[in-house]
mmCIF file of C-alpha atoms (C1' of nucleotides) in Angstrom:
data_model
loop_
_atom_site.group_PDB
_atom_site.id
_atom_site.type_symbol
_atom_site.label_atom_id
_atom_site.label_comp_id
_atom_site.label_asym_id
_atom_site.label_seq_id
_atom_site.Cartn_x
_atom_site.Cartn_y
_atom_site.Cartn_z
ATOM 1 C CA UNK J 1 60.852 239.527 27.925
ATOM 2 C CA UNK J 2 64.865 240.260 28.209
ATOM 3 C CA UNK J 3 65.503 243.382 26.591
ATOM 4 C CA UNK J 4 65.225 246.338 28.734
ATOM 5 C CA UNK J 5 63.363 248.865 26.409
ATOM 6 C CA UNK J 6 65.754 251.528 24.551
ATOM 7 C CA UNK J 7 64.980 254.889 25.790
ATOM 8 C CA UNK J 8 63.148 257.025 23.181
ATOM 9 C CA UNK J 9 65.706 259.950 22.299
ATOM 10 C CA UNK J 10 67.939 256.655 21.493
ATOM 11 C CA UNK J 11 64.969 255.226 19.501
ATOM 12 C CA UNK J 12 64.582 258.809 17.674
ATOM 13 C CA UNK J 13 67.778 258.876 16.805
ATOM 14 C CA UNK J 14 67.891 255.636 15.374
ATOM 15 C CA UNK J 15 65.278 256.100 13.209
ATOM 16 C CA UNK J 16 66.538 259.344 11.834
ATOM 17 C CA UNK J 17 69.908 257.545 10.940
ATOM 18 C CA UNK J 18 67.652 255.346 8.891
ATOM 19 C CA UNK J 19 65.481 257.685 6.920
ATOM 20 C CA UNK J 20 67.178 261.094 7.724
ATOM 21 C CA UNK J 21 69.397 260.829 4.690
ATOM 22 C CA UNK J 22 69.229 263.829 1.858
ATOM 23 C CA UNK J 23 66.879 260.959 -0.393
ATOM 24 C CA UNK J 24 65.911 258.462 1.619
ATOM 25 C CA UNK J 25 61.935 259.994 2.261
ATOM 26 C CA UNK J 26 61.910 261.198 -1.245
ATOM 27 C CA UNK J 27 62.415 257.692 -2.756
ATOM 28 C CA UNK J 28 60.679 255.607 0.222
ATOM 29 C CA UNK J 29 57.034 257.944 -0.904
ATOM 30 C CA UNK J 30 58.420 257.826 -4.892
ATOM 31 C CA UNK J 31 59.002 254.025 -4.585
ATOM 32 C CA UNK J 32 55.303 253.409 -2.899
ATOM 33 C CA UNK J 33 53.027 256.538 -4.422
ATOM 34 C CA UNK J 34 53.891 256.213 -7.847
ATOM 35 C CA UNK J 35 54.661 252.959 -8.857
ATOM 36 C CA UNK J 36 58.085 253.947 -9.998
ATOM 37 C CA UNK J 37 60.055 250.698 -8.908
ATOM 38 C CA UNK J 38 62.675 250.680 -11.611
ATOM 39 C CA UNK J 39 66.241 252.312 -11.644
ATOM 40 C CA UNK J 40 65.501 254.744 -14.360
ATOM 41 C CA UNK J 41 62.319 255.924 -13.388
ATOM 42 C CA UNK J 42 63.394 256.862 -9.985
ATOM 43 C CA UNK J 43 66.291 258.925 -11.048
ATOM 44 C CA UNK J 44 63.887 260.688 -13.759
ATOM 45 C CA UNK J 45 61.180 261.567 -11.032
ATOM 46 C CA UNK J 46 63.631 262.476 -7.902
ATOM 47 C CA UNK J 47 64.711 265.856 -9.283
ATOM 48 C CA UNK J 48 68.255 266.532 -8.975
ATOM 49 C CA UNK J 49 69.441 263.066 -7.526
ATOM 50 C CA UNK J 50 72.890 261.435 -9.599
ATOM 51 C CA UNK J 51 73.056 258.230 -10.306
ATOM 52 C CA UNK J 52 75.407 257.578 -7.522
ATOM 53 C CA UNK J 53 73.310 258.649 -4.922
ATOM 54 C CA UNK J 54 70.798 257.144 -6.018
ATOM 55 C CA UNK J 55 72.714 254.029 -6.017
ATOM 56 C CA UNK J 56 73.631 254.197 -2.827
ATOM 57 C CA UNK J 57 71.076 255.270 -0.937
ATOM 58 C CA UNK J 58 68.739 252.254 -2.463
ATOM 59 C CA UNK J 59 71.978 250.118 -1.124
ATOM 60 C CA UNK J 60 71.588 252.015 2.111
ATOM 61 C CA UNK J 61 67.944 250.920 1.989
ATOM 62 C CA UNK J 62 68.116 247.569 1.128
ATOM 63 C CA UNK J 63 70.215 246.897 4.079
ATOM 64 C CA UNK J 64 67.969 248.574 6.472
ATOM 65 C CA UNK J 65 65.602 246.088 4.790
ATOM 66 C CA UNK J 66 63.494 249.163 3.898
ATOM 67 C CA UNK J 67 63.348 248.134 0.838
ATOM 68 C CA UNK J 68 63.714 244.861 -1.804
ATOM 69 C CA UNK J 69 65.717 244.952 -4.926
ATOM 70 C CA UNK J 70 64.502 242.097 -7.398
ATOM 71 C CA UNK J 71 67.154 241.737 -9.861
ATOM 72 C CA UNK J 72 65.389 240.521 -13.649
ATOM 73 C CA UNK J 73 68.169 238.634 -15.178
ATOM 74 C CA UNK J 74 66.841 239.764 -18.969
ATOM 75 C CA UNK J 75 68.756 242.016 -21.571
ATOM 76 C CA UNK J 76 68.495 244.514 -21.554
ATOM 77 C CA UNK J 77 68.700 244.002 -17.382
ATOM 78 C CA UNK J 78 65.883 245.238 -15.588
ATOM 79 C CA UNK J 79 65.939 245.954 -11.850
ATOM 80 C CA UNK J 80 62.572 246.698 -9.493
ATOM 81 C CA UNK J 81 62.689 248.354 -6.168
ATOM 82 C CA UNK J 82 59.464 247.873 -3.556
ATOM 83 C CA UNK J 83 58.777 248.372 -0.346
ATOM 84 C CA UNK J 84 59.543 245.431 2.972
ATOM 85 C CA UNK J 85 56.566 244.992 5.264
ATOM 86 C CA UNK J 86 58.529 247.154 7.422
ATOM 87 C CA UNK J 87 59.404 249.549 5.151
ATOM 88 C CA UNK J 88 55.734 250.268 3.775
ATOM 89 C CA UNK J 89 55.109 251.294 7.723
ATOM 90 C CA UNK J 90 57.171 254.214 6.970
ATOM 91 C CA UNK J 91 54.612 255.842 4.525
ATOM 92 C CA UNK J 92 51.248 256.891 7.055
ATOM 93 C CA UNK J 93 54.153 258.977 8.927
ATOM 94 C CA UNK J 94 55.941 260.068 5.511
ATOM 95 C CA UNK J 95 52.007 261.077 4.796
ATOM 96 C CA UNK J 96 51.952 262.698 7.789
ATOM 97 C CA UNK J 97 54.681 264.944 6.625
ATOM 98 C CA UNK J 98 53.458 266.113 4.000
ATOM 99 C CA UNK J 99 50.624 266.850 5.119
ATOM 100 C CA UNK J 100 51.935 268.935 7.724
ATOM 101 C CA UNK J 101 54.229 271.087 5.165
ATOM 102 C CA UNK J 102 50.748 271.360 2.518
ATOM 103 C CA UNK J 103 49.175 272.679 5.910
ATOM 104 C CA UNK J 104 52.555 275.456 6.339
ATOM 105 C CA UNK J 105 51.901 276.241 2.756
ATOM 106 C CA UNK J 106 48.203 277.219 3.112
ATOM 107 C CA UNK J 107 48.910 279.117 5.978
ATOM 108 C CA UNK J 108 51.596 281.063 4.722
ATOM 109 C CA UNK J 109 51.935 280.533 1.102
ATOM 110 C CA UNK J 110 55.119 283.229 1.239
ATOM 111 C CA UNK J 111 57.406 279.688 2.582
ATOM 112 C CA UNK J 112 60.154 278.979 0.192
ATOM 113 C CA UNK J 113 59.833 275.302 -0.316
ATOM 114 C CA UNK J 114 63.123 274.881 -2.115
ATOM 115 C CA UNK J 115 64.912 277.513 0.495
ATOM 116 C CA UNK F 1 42.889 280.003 -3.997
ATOM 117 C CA UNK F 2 45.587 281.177 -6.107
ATOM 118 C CA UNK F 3 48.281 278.535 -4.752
ATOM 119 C CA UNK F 4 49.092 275.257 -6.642
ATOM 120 C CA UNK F 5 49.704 272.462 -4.784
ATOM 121 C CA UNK F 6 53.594 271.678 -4.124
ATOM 122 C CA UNK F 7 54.343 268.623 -5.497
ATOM 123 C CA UNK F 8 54.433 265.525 -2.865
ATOM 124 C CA UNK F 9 58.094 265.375 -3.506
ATOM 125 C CA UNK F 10 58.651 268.693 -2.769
ATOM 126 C CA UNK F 11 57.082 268.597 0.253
ATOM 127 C CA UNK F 12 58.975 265.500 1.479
ATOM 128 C CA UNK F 13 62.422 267.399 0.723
ATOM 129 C CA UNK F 14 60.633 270.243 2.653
ATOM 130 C CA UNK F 15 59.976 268.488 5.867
ATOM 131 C CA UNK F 16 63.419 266.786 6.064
ATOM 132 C CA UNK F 17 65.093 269.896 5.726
ATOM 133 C CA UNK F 18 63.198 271.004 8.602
ATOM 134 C CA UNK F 19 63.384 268.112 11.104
ATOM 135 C CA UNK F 20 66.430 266.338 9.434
ATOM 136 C CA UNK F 21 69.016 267.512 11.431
ATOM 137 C CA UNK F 22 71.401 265.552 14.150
ATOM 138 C CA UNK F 23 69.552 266.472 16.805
ATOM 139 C CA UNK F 24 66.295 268.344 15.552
ATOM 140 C CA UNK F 25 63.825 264.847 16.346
ATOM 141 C CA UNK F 26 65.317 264.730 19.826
ATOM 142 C CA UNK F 27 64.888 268.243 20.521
ATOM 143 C CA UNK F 28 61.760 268.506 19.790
ATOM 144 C CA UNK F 29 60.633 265.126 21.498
ATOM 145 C CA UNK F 30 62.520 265.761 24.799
ATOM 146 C CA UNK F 31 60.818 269.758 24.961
ATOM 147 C CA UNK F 32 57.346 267.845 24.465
ATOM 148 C CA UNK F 33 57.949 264.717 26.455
ATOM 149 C CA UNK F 34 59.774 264.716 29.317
ATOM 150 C CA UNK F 35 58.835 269.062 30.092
ATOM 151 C CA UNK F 36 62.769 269.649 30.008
ATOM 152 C CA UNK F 37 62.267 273.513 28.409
ATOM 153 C CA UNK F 38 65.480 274.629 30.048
ATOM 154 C CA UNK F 39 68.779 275.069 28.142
ATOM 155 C CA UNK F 40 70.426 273.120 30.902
ATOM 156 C CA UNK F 41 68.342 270.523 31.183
ATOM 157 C CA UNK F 42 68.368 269.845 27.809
ATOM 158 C CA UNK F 43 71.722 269.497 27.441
ATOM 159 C CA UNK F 44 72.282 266.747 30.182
ATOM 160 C CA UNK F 45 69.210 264.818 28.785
ATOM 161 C CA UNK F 46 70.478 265.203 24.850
ATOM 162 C CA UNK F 47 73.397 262.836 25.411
ATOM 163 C CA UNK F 48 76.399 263.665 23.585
ATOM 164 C CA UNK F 49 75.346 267.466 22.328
ATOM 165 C CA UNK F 50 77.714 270.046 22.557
ATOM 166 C CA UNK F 51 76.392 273.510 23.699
ATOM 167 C CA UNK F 52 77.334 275.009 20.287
ATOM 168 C CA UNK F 53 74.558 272.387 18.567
ATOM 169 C CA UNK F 54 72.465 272.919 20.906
ATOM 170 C CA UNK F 55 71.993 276.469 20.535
ATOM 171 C CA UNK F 56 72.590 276.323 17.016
ATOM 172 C CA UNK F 57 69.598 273.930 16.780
ATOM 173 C CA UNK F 58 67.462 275.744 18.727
ATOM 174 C CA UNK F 59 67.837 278.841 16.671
ATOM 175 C CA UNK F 60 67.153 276.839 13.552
ATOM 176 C CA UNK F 61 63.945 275.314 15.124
ATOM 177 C CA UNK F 62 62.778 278.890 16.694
ATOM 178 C CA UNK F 63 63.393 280.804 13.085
ATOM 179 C CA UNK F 64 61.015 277.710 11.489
ATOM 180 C CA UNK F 65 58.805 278.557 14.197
ATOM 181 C CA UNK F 66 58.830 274.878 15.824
ATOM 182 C CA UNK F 67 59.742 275.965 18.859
ATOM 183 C CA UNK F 68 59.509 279.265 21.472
ATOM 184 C CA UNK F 69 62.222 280.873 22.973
ATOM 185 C CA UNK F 70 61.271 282.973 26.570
ATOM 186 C CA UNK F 71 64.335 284.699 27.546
ATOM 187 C CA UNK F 72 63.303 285.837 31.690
ATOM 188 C CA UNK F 73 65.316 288.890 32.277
ATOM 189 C CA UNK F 74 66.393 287.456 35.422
ATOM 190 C CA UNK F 75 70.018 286.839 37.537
ATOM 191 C CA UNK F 76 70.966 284.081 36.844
ATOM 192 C CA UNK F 77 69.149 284.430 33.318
ATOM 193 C CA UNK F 78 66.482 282.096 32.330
ATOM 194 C CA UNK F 79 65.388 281.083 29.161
ATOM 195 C CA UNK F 80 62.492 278.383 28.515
ATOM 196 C CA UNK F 81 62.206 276.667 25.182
ATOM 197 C CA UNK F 82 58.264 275.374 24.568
ATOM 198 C CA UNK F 83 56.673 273.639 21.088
ATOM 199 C CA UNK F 84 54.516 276.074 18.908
ATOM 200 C CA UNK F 85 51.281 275.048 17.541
ATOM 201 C CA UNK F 86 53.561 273.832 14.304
ATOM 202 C CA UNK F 87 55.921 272.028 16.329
ATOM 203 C CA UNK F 88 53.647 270.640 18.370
ATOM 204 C CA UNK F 89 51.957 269.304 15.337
ATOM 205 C CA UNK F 90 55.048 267.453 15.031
ATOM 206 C CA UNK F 91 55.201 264.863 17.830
ATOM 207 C CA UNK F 92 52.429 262.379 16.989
ATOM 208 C CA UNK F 93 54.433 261.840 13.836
ATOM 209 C CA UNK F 94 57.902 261.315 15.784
ATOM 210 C CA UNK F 95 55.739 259.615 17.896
ATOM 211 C CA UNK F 96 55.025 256.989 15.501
ATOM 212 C CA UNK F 97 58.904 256.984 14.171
ATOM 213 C CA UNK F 98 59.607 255.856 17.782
ATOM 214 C CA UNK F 99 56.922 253.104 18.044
ATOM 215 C CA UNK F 100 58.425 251.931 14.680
ATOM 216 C CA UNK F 101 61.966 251.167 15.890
ATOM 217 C CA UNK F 102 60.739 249.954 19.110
ATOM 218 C CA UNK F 103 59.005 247.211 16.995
ATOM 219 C CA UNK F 104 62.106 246.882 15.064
ATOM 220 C CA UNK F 105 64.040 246.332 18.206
ATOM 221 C CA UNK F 106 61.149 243.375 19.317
ATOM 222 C CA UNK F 107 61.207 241.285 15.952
ATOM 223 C CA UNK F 108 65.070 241.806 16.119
ATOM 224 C CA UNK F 109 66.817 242.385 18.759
ATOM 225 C CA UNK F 110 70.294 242.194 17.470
ATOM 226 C CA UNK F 111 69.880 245.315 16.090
ATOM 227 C CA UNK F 112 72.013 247.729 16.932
ATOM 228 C CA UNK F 113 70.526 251.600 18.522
ATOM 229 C CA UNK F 114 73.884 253.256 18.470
ATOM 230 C CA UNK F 115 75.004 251.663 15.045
ATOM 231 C "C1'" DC E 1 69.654 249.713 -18.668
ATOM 232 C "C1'" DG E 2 71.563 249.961 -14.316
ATOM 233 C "C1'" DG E 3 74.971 250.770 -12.409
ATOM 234 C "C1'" DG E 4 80.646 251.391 -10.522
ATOM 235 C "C1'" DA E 5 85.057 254.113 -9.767
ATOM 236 C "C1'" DT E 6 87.347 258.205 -8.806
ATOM 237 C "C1'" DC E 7 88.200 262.794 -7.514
ATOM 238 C "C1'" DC E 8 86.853 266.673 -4.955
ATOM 239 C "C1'" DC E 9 84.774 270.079 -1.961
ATOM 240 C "C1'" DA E 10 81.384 272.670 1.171
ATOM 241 C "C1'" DG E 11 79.566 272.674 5.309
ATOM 242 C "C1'" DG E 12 77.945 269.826 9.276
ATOM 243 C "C1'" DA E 13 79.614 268.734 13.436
ATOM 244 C "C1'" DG E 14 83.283 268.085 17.350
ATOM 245 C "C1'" DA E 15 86.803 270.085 20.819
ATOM 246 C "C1'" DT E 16 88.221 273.642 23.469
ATOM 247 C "C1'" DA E 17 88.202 277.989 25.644
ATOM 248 C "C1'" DC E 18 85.914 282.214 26.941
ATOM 249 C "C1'" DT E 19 81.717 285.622 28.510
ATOM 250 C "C1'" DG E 20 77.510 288.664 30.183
ATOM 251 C "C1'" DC H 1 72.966 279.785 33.618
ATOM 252 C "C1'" DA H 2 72.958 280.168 28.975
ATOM 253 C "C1'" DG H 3 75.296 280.814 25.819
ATOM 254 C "C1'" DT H 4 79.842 282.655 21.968
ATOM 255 C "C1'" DA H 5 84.032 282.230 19.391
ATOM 256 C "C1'" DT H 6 87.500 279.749 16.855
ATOM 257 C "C1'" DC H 7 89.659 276.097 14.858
ATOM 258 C "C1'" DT H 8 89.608 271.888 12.894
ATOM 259 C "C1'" DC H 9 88.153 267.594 10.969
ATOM 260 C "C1'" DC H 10 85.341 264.471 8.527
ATOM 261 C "C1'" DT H 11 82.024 262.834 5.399
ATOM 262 C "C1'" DG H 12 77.803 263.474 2.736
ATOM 263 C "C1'" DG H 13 77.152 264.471 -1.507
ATOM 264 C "C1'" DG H 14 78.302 266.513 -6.397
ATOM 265 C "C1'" DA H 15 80.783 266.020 -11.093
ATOM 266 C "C1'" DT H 16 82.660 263.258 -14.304
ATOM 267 C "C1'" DC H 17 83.876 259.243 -16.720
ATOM 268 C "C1'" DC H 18 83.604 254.231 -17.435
ATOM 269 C "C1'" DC H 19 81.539 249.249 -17.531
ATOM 270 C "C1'" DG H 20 78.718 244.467 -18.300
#
DNA sequence: CGGGATCCCAGGAGATACTG
DNA sequence: CAGTATCTCCTGGGATCCCG
């Protein structure tokens, strides 16, 4: 038992660096709710997202080891994306979110949830 | 009952917009944890933040109604920042984003906080 | 199909100085 | 004590075109 334990704003911040990007949540819940796993369907159901970002923000993933990419070596190629161990963790406090904004929504159905 | 349901996506993009800041997660978590309301105190404990973030946080977090602001007509002024029922809402789920790098850190501890 | 390369820009965030 | 006001810089992210 070495490490001294990180203080929690430090731990906060960390873990907002690794999911705080503009479409990091978005395809973490698209990646485990609806079975979308491949390249194409991910950009079709993450409104607004280019292929770039989505690109990189998978890469960005994938390094945080929040995510796998299985390459298919086929023609034409086919590429799946799923969730690491620790990346599925994510998802009861992604759930959690969205709960929380469906609760703001009942409450005051005048918030503007593309504002 | 009029109200359709936002779409889970939606609501994802929703909530990071709203606690997806620099600084918004650490806010929040030092008001509720450590009973630092104080602009002051915050400051000192919120390593790194200017005073320009700070109060430009806090004004995003008090127009989404996370947090309170109690301005004590007083010399030298006073103000006192505390969670509202929504933002208080709020900390079992950064609560659990903490846990989750702390575990992080224990399987791994090359990994770097400040990255 | 699943990307990569390049160019470009708004605005998020820092530094510094000042104020009621 | 609790902020404001500028000024500036950097980079996250968009648009567009191209590739194996």
């Amino acid at each position: 038992m070495a490490a001294d334990k990180p203080t929690p704003g430090c731990c906060v911040d960390f873990a907002f660096q690794r999911i705080g990007g503009k479409y990091k949540g978005r395809i973490l819940w698209c990646i485990h709710e609806s079975g979308l796993q491949r390249y194409g369907q991910l950009k079709k159901s993450i409104s607004g997202i280019t292929p770039k970002m989505l690109t990189q923000t998978l890469r960005e993933l994938e390094q945080d080891k929040l995510v796998h990419r299985q390459v298919y070596l086929e023609v034409p190629p086919r590429v799946e994306y799923t969730l690491t161990d620790s990346g599925r963790k994510l998802i009861p406090f992604i759930d959690y979110l969205k709960q929380w904004v469906e609760e703001l929504v009942e409450q005051d159905p005048t918030v503007d949830l593309h504002g």
